Amino acid sequence: MSNPLEQLPDLVATALTTISSSVSAEELRGHEPFLVGKRSPFTNLQKTLGSLEPEERKAAGARLQEARREVEAAFEARADVLSAAERAELYETDRLVLGDVVASKISLPLSAGHPGVVALTQQSLEDVFVGMGFSVAEGPEIETDWYNFEALNIPPAHPARGMWDTFYLDLGEPETVLLRTHTSPTQIHLMEAAVTTGTLPIHAVMPGRCFRRDTPDARHLAAFHQIEGLVVDKGITFADLAGVIETFTKAYFGPDIASRLRPAYFPFTEPSAEFEITCTICRGEGCRTCSHTGWIELGGCGMVDPAVFRAVGIDPDEYSGFAFGFGIDRCAQMRHQIADMRALTDNDVRFLRQFS
Ligand code: FA5
């Protein structure tokens, strides 16, 4: 029987010629199955080795393997050369010269970005209140339990703490340092500073970010914004508070949006009220966003509780005041008729672009 490997040198020579004469990586890839793949003569020859005697089969297998490796090595080397040449050519043809970059910069509709709708809303709210004679102040986002709760007449274990589901920080004694749940602690900072520096009265608004363990839904986020208002002066009454709320509503939302105050409870104001406006999504008809009531709660307000004055060293017999705090995101939602507040944090540029 003839030796099946007789033709091996010719097969190797033919394969090497095919490899060296391929002029592109694509052409070489087209030959791959017939040179080193399943359809190569080496694979066919492998199958014929079974007809040899065992001792012949071993030597023939080694020769075949060596020939296959030679072809594979030549194939890899040629593939490297061809693809390197093609990459170099691509770099050359795709290279941008300075003139191209300048030209494309001019023709592209580039956008530098812009403040988001909540930041813009905060600016407009500040403008309205500054126009009404308020100054603007800021307070820290990380607070102690004393500023966020105790000084606001909410002692430990007071049931009202349940109104604000709190994120505590792992700092100091457990549950003593937290992410502020509202902007009301800034009232305390402001009153303390005014007492220390002897700069009463106070007419200020305090915008900022707040955090609650609230499940996001159409009207809630876990990180949201409030704007706090505080007036401390002599002879301030609930009528002043109601007048400020009404003036603000008309100035910011327009003459066709109504506001109303409903009795409520906050430990730091007495009496207290909830401040609601006509739902701008349904214009009072009732919809999913306003839970079919026609009204949307913007915030809370009331006359500063004497206990709060005493906590910061202000004499409640000499001074009186009012405070309010409402959601900036909620204002943005109502002003722009955004049915679901979660759109504010989705980062969808099609949504964000509308408010530039
Ligand atoms: C307060 O936070 C009180 N500090 C308000 C206050 C200040 C009362 C001064 C009296 C005097 P309340 O928890 O109701 O109250 O929140 C006020 C407003 O913040 C809400 O009406 C809503 O507009 C907004 N708000 C509250 N929680 C969220 C939330 N998770 N996402 C978005 N907005 C919220």
Tab-separated table of C-alpha atoms and ligand atoms in Angstrom:
chain	number	residue	atom	x	y	z
A	1	MET	CA	0.000	0.000	0.000
A	2	SER	CA	1.375	3.465	-0.944
A	3	ASN	CA	2.413	5.833	1.838
A	4	PRO	CA	-0.368	8.421	2.281
A	5	LEU	CA	2.200	11.050	3.280
A	6	GLU	CA	4.025	10.916	-0.075
A	7	GLN	CA	2.164	13.963	-1.264
A	8	LEU	CA	2.846	15.930	1.969
A	9	PRO	CA	5.784	18.061	0.680
A	10	ASP	CA	3.707	19.130	-2.363
A	11	LEU	CA	0.730	19.975	-0.178
A	12	VAL	CA	2.906	22.108	2.124
A	13	ALA	CA	4.508	23.900	-0.852
A	14	THR	CA	1.097	24.647	-2.401
A	15	ALA	CA	-0.250	25.937	0.921
A	16	LEU	CA	2.785	28.194	1.460
A	17	THR	CA	2.400	29.620	-2.081
A	18	THR	CA	-1.288	30.314	-1.478
A	19	ILE	CA	-0.387	32.088	1.759
A	20	SER	CA	2.433	34.213	0.365
A	21	SER	CA	0.448	35.196	-2.738
A	22	SER	CA	-2.593	36.419	-0.764
A	23	VAL	CA	-2.619	40.189	-1.042
A	24	SER	CA	-5.257	41.086	1.543
A	25	ALA	CA	-6.307	39.860	4.990
A	26	GLU	CA	-9.744	39.205	3.573
A	27	GLU	CA	-8.386	37.000	0.753
A	28	LEU	CA	-6.228	35.105	3.246
A	29	ARG	CA	-9.220	34.586	5.563
A	30	GLY	CA	-11.111	33.128	2.582
A	31	HIS	CA	-8.381	30.455	2.191
A	32	GLU	CA	-8.232	29.665	5.906
A	33	PRO	CA	-10.569	26.609	5.976
A	34	PHE	CA	-8.646	25.003	3.070
A	35	LEU	CA	-5.204	25.753	4.532
A	36	VAL	CA	-5.436	25.117	8.250
A	37	GLY	CA	-9.117	24.433	8.918
A	38	LYS	CA	-11.363	21.402	8.782
A	39	ARG	CA	-11.358	21.318	4.990
A	40	SER	CA	-7.550	21.341	4.655
A	41	PRO	CA	-5.667	18.368	3.087
A	42	PHE	CA	-3.985	17.834	6.437
A	43	THR	CA	-7.301	16.998	8.053
A	44	ASN	CA	-8.034	14.528	5.222
A	45	LEU	CA	-4.602	12.949	5.563
A	46	GLN	CA	-5.097	12.582	9.302
A	47	LYS	CA	-8.080	10.340	8.584
A	48	THR	CA	-5.973	8.026	6.374
A	49	LEU	CA	-3.371	7.364	9.068
A	50	GLY	CA	-5.647	4.776	10.601
A	51	SER	CA	-4.773	2.375	7.741
A	52	LEU	CA	-1.050	2.323	8.733
A	53	GLU	CA	0.648	-0.139	11.037
A	54	PRO	CA	0.824	1.181	14.627
A	55	GLU	CA	4.585	1.930	14.585
A	56	GLU	CA	4.327	3.638	11.152
A	57	ARG	CA	1.262	5.552	12.299
A	58	LYS	CA	3.142	7.256	15.131
A	59	ALA	CA	5.940	8.563	12.902
A	60	ALA	CA	3.504	9.595	10.172
A	61	GLY	CA	1.380	11.445	12.736
A	62	ALA	CA	4.426	13.396	13.930
A	63	ARG	CA	5.368	14.368	10.345
A	64	LEU	CA	1.856	15.447	9.580
A	65	GLN	CA	1.706	17.504	12.736
A	66	GLU	CA	4.994	19.204	11.875
A	67	ALA	CA	3.764	20.044	8.362
A	68	ARG	CA	0.511	21.405	9.705
A	69	ARG	CA	2.408	23.599	12.232
A	70	GLU	CA	4.630	24.973	9.454
A	71	VAL	CA	1.596	26.014	7.426
A	72	GLU	CA	-0.175	27.442	10.473
A	73	ALA	CA	2.873	29.529	11.426
A	74	ALA	CA	3.155	30.879	7.853
A	75	PHE	CA	-0.565	31.664	7.877
A	76	GLU	CA	-0.360	33.612	11.203
A	77	ALA	CA	2.709	35.532	10.082
A	78	ARG	CA	1.137	36.524	6.763
A	79	ALA	CA	-2.133	37.500	8.518
A	80	ASP	CA	-0.160	39.771	10.892
A	81	VAL	CA	1.697	41.430	8.022
A	82	LEU	CA	-1.427	41.993	5.941
A	83	SER	CA	-3.588	43.349	8.797
A	84	ALA	CA	-0.796	45.652	10.028
A	85	ALA	CA	-0.477	47.063	6.508
A	86	GLU	CA	-4.228	47.532	6.268
A	87	ARG	CA	-4.384	49.277	9.659
A	88	ALA	CA	-1.590	51.627	8.644
A	89	GLU	CA	-3.406	52.453	5.424
A	90	LEU	CA	-6.658	53.049	7.356
A	91	TYR	CA	-4.947	55.424	9.785
A	92	GLU	CA	-3.604	57.329	6.819
A	93	THR	CA	-6.920	57.610	4.971
A	94	ASP	CA	-9.021	58.322	8.088
A	95	ARG	CA	-6.608	60.781	9.671
A	96	LEU	CA	-8.198	64.167	10.303
A	97	VAL	CA	-6.077	67.160	9.455
A	98	LEU	CA	-6.524	70.315	11.512
A	99	GLY	CA	-8.676	71.924	8.833
A	100	ASP	CA	-11.158	69.005	8.967
A	101	VAL	CA	-11.523	69.340	12.752
A	102	VAL	CA	-12.156	73.060	12.563
A	103	ALA	CA	-14.646	72.565	9.719
A	104	SER	CA	-16.547	69.829	11.561
A	105	LYS	CA	-16.656	71.924	14.745
A	106	ILE	CA	-18.325	74.702	12.854
A	107	SER	CA	-20.873	72.462	11.188
A	108	LEU	CA	-21.872	70.325	14.201
A	109	PRO	CA	-24.797	71.533	16.343
A	110	LEU	CA	-22.759	71.601	19.560
A	111	SER	CA	-24.463	72.168	22.915
A	112	ALA	CA	-22.646	73.253	26.070
A	113	GLY	CA	-25.451	71.961	28.328
A	114	HIS	CA	-27.525	74.107	30.670
A	115	PRO	CA	-28.862	74.123	34.244
A	116	GLY	CA	-31.553	71.497	34.872
A	117	VAL	CA	-35.216	72.289	35.421
A	118	VAL	CA	-34.939	72.016	39.227
A	119	ALA	CA	-31.991	74.465	39.359
A	120	LEU	CA	-33.899	76.854	37.076
A	121	THR	CA	-36.996	76.539	39.254
A	122	GLN	CA	-34.942	77.277	42.366
A	123	GLN	CA	-33.568	80.438	40.693
A	124	SER	CA	-37.064	81.636	39.744
A	125	LEU	CA	-38.389	80.954	43.259
A	126	GLU	CA	-35.483	82.878	44.779
A	127	ASP	CA	-36.199	85.750	42.361
A	128	VAL	CA	-39.877	85.865	43.412
A	129	PHE	CA	-38.998	85.916	47.125
A	130	VAL	CA	-36.162	88.426	46.723
A	131	GLY	CA	-38.713	90.605	44.918
A	132	MET	CA	-40.900	90.325	48.034
A	133	GLY	CA	-38.079	91.505	50.318
A	134	PHE	CA	-36.589	88.172	51.461
A	135	SER	CA	-32.847	87.413	51.542
A	136	VAL	CA	-31.453	83.985	50.528
A	137	ALA	CA	-29.481	81.733	52.920
A	138	GLU	CA	-28.172	78.165	52.817
A	139	GLY	CA	-27.554	75.448	55.393
A	140	PRO	CA	-25.693	72.107	55.540
A	141	GLU	CA	-27.106	68.901	54.019
A	142	ILE	CA	-25.607	66.815	56.838
A	143	GLU	CA	-27.157	67.716	60.166
A	144	THR	CA	-27.136	66.580	63.757
A	145	ASP	CA	-30.258	65.219	65.368
A	146	TRP	CA	-30.496	68.471	67.372
A	147	TYR	CA	-30.857	70.739	64.323
A	148	ASN	CA	-33.065	68.428	62.265
A	149	PHE	CA	-35.366	67.373	65.134
A	150	GLU	CA	-34.775	68.456	68.747
A	151	ALA	CA	-34.434	72.221	68.284
A	152	LEU	CA	-37.562	71.988	66.130
A	153	ASN	CA	-39.501	70.704	69.125
A	154	ILE	CA	-39.285	67.039	68.054
A	155	PRO	CA	-37.634	65.223	70.994
A	156	PRO	CA	-36.341	61.630	70.681
A	157	ALA	CA	-39.137	59.050	70.389
A	158	HIS	CA	-41.677	61.801	69.557
A	159	PRO	CA	-44.292	60.226	67.252
A	160	ALA	CA	-43.820	63.108	64.744
A	161	ARG	CA	-40.387	61.692	63.872
A	162	GLY	CA	-42.311	59.111	61.875
A	163	MET	CA	-43.334	61.915	59.486
A	164	TRP	CA	-39.773	61.912	58.126
A	165	ASP	CA	-38.164	58.586	57.267
A	166	THR	CA	-34.520	59.391	57.897
A	167	PHE	CA	-31.164	58.357	56.386
A	168	TYR	CA	-28.718	58.198	59.310
A	169	LEU	CA	-24.955	58.409	58.825
A	170	ASP	CA	-22.595	55.961	60.467
A	171	LEU	CA	-20.863	58.746	62.461
A	172	GLY	CA	-20.596	59.198	66.219
A	173	GLU	CA	-23.324	57.786	68.448
A	174	PRO	CA	-26.012	55.821	66.526
A	175	GLU	CA	-28.740	58.026	65.002
A	176	THR	CA	-27.090	61.347	65.891
A	177	VAL	CA	-25.853	62.443	62.433
A	178	LEU	CA	-28.162	62.370	59.423
A	179	LEU	CA	-28.987	63.660	55.964
A	180	ARG	CA	-31.450	66.482	56.617
A	181	THR	CA	-35.031	65.420	55.978
A	182	HIS	CA	-36.206	69.010	55.399
A	183	THR	CA	-34.780	72.530	55.160
A	184	SER	CA	-36.301	73.524	58.524
A	185	PRO	CA	-32.982	72.997	60.423
A	186	THR	CA	-31.619	75.976	58.458
A	187	GLN	CA	-34.182	78.083	60.358
A	188	ILE	CA	-32.369	77.122	63.560
A	189	HIS	CA	-28.915	78.015	62.152
A	190	LEU	CA	-30.252	81.368	60.986
A	191	MET	CA	-31.948	82.231	64.292
A	192	GLU	CA	-28.848	81.182	66.289
A	193	ALA	CA	-26.634	83.371	64.089
A	194	ALA	CA	-29.036	86.331	64.361
A	195	VAL	CA	-29.112	86.007	68.174
A	196	THR	CA	-25.295	85.770	68.347
A	197	THR	CA	-24.725	88.738	66.041
A	198	GLY	CA	-27.737	90.737	67.244
A	199	THR	CA	-29.181	90.923	63.724
A	200	LEU	CA	-32.885	90.190	64.297
A	201	PRO	CA	-35.350	90.580	62.532
A	202	ILE	CA	-35.103	87.796	59.904
A	203	HIS	CA	-36.818	87.707	56.496
A	204	ALA	CA	-35.138	84.845	54.609
A	205	VAL	CA	-35.702	81.936	52.266
A	206	MET	CA	-33.426	78.881	52.401
A	207	PRO	CA	-33.369	76.519	49.407
A	208	GLY	CA	-31.564	73.172	49.443
A	209	ARG	CA	-31.480	69.433	48.979
A	210	CYS	CA	-33.243	67.077	51.385
A	211	PHE	CA	-33.277	63.311	51.737
A	212	ARG	CA	-35.903	60.837	52.885
A	213	ARG	CA	-36.329	57.107	52.696
A	214	ASP	CA	-39.371	57.688	50.476
A	215	THR	CA	-40.125	55.269	47.647
A	216	PRO	CA	-39.976	57.266	44.385
A	217	ASP	CA	-43.374	57.723	42.760
A	218	ALA	CA	-45.223	60.349	40.700
A	219	ARG	CA	-44.830	62.985	43.493
A	220	HIS	CA	-41.849	61.767	45.551
A	221	LEU	CA	-38.101	61.292	45.209
A	222	ALA	CA	-35.590	60.076	47.825
A	223	ALA	CA	-33.392	63.146	47.156
A	224	PHE	CA	-35.455	66.257	46.515
A	225	HIS	CA	-35.363	69.996	47.159
A	226	GLN	CA	-37.239	72.330	49.464
A	227	ILE	CA	-37.291	76.049	49.941
A	228	GLU	CA	-37.799	77.176	53.516
A	229	GLY	CA	-39.097	80.585	54.493
A	230	LEU	CA	-38.694	82.295	57.864
A	231	VAL	CA	-39.861	85.655	59.129
A	232	VAL	CA	-39.070	86.629	62.718
A	233	ASP	CA	-40.054	90.133	63.723
A	234	LYS	CA	-42.255	92.036	66.132
A	235	GLY	CA	-46.015	91.816	65.591
A	236	ILE	CA	-46.040	89.133	62.874
A	237	THR	CA	-49.436	87.389	62.506
A	238	PHE	CA	-50.970	84.490	60.579
A	239	ALA	CA	-52.428	87.071	58.161
A	240	ASP	CA	-48.843	87.967	57.107
A	241	LEU	CA	-48.164	84.299	56.401
A	242	ALA	CA	-51.364	83.839	54.374
A	243	GLY	CA	-50.606	87.015	52.426
A	244	VAL	CA	-47.073	85.842	51.548
A	245	ILE	CA	-48.350	82.417	50.396
A	246	GLU	CA	-51.071	83.963	48.233
A	247	THR	CA	-48.737	86.610	46.725
A	248	PHE	CA	-46.145	83.943	45.959
A	249	THR	CA	-48.691	81.599	44.312
A	250	LYS	CA	-50.019	84.277	41.954
A	251	ALA	CA	-46.498	85.575	41.165
A	252	TYR	CA	-45.054	82.159	40.379
A	253	PHE	CA	-47.958	80.096	38.986
A	254	GLY	CA	-50.095	82.864	37.488
A	255	PRO	CA	-53.501	84.375	38.314
A	256	ASP	CA	-55.588	81.295	37.347
A	257	ILE	CA	-53.988	78.985	39.955
A	258	ALA	CA	-55.600	79.110	43.385
A	259	SER	CA	-53.974	78.316	46.729
A	260	ARG	CA	-55.556	77.143	49.955
A	261	LEU	CA	-54.390	76.545	53.524
A	262	ARG	CA	-55.729	73.556	55.399
A	263	PRO	CA	-55.219	72.854	59.113
A	264	ALA	CA	-52.257	70.534	59.701
A	265	TYR	CA	-49.773	69.587	62.380
A	266	PHE	CA	-46.042	70.336	62.563
A	267	PRO	CA	-44.275	70.250	65.961
A	268	PHE	CA	-42.352	73.461	65.192
A	269	THR	CA	-45.312	75.675	64.202
A	270	GLU	CA	-48.555	76.472	66.004
A	271	PRO	CA	-51.024	76.860	64.420
A	272	SER	CA	-49.869	74.887	61.362
A	273	ALA	CA	-51.277	74.536	57.867
A	274	GLU	CA	-50.751	72.631	54.671
A	275	PHE	CA	-50.361	74.782	51.589
A	276	GLU	CA	-52.044	73.414	48.449
A	277	ILE	CA	-52.496	74.747	44.913
A	278	THR	CA	-54.814	73.763	42.047
A	279	CYS	CA	-53.305	70.753	40.238
A	280	THR	CA	-51.915	72.223	37.016
A	281	ILE	CA	-51.965	68.851	35.224
A	282	CYS	CA	-55.789	68.537	35.327
A	283	ARG	CA	-56.633	72.179	36.283
A	284	GLY	CA	-58.579	70.900	39.284
A	285	GLU	CA	-60.543	68.176	37.459
A	286	GLY	CA	-58.749	65.332	39.260
A	287	CYS	CA	-56.031	63.076	37.782
A	288	ARG	CA	-53.530	60.388	38.734
A	289	THR	CA	-50.853	62.941	39.724
A	290	CYS	CA	-53.120	64.673	42.320
A	291	SER	CA	-54.723	61.367	43.413
A	292	HIS	CA	-57.995	62.652	41.867
A	293	THR	CA	-58.365	65.493	44.411
A	294	GLY	CA	-57.727	68.429	42.041
A	295	TRP	CA	-55.219	69.833	44.571
A	296	ILE	CA	-51.489	69.337	45.030
A	297	GLU	CA	-49.772	69.836	48.373
A	298	LEU	CA	-46.766	72.104	47.925
A	299	GLY	CA	-45.678	72.364	51.549
A	300	GLY	CA	-46.329	73.138	55.155
A	301	CYS	CA	-46.365	76.391	57.101
A	302	GLY	CA	-47.398	78.007	60.366
A	303	MET	CA	-46.508	80.388	63.168
A	304	VAL	CA	-43.141	79.603	64.787
A	305	ASP	CA	-43.795	77.636	67.979
A	306	PRO	CA	-42.620	79.430	71.164
A	307	ALA	CA	-40.665	76.253	72.092
A	308	VAL	CA	-38.506	76.772	68.981
A	309	PHE	CA	-37.857	80.411	69.883
A	310	ARG	CA	-36.822	79.339	73.366
A	311	ALA	CA	-34.457	76.626	71.963
A	312	VAL	CA	-32.458	79.313	70.103
A	313	GLY	CA	-32.687	82.021	72.800
A	314	ILE	CA	-35.342	84.318	71.268
A	315	ASP	CA	-37.950	85.745	73.629
A	316	PRO	CA	-41.380	84.588	72.337
A	317	ASP	CA	-43.050	87.433	74.216
A	318	GLU	CA	-41.055	89.971	72.222
A	319	TYR	CA	-40.888	88.302	68.824
A	320	SER	CA	-43.300	86.280	66.704
A	321	GLY	CA	-42.826	84.791	63.285
A	322	PHE	CA	-43.956	82.425	60.598
A	323	ALA	CA	-42.237	79.689	58.647
A	324	PHE	CA	-43.018	77.721	55.524
A	325	GLY	CA	-41.296	74.967	53.591
A	326	PHE	CA	-42.267	73.557	50.241
A	327	GLY	CA	-40.965	71.276	47.515
A	328	ILE	CA	-38.972	72.844	44.682
A	329	ASP	CA	-39.284	69.672	42.579
A	330	ARG	CA	-43.041	69.753	43.254
A	331	CYS	CA	-43.118	73.416	42.072
A	332	ALA	CA	-41.191	72.482	38.896
A	333	GLN	CA	-43.621	69.617	38.358
A	334	MET	CA	-46.663	71.886	38.702
A	335	ARG	CA	-45.190	74.777	36.734
A	336	HIS	CA	-44.256	72.564	33.761
A	337	GLN	CA	-47.067	70.016	34.100
A	338	ILE	CA	-44.741	67.044	34.570
A	339	ALA	CA	-47.046	64.122	35.330
A	340	ASP	CA	-44.333	61.973	36.984
A	341	MET	CA	-41.601	63.528	39.132
A	342	ARG	CA	-39.238	60.642	38.388
A	343	ALA	CA	-38.702	62.226	34.932
A	344	LEU	CA	-36.563	64.819	36.776
A	345	THR	CA	-33.917	62.212	37.578
A	346	ASP	CA	-34.139	59.949	34.514
A	347	ASN	CA	-31.496	61.957	32.605
A	348	ASP	CA	-33.342	61.606	29.307
A	349	VAL	CA	-31.924	64.430	27.164
A	350	ARG	CA	-35.180	64.671	25.175
A	351	PHE	CA	-36.905	65.626	28.430
A	352	LEU	CA	-34.083	67.827	29.779
A	353	ARG	CA	-33.702	69.820	26.534
A	354	GLN	CA	-37.217	71.224	26.896
A	355	PHE	CA	-36.160	73.406	29.814
A	356	SER	CA	-33.086	75.215	28.439
B	1	FA5	C1	-41.878	69.586	55.928
B	1	FA5	O1	-40.865	69.109	55.463
B	1	FA5	C2	-41.821	70.756	56.872
B	1	FA5	N1	-40.477	71.015	57.234
B	1	FA5	C3	-42.475	71.957	56.171
B	1	FA5	C4	-42.673	73.131	57.078
B	1	FA5	C5	-41.714	74.135	57.133
B	1	FA5	C6	-43.810	73.195	57.874
B	1	FA5	C7	-41.907	75.231	57.985
B	1	FA5	C8	-43.997	74.271	58.708
B	1	FA5	C9	-43.064	75.277	58.752
B	1	FA5	P1	-43.482	68.025	54.582
B	1	FA5	O2	-42.914	66.748	55.057
B	1	FA5	O3	-44.953	68.042	54.407
B	1	FA5	O4	-43.132	69.193	55.578
B	1	FA5	O5	-42.786	68.426	53.219
B	1	FA5	C10	-43.029	69.658	52.624
B	1	FA5	C11	-43.040	69.519	51.107
B	1	FA5	O6	-41.817	68.990	50.648
B	1	FA5	C12	-44.098	68.584	50.554
B	1	FA5	O7	-45.362	69.192	50.501
B	1	FA5	C13	-43.556	68.321	49.177
B	1	FA5	O8	-43.792	69.429	48.314
B	1	FA5	C14	-42.076	68.265	49.460
B	1	FA5	N2	-41.663	66.880	49.658
B	1	FA5	C15	-41.691	66.150	50.799
B	1	FA5	N3	-41.231	64.910	50.605
B	1	FA5	C16	-40.880	64.850	49.302
B	1	FA5	C17	-40.323	63.832	48.468
B	1	FA5	N4	-39.990	62.635	48.936
B	1	FA5	N5	-40.103	64.105	47.145
B	1	FA5	C18	-40.401	65.322	46.657
B	1	FA5	N6	-40.918	66.333	47.377
B	1	FA5	C19	-41.162	66.102	48.691
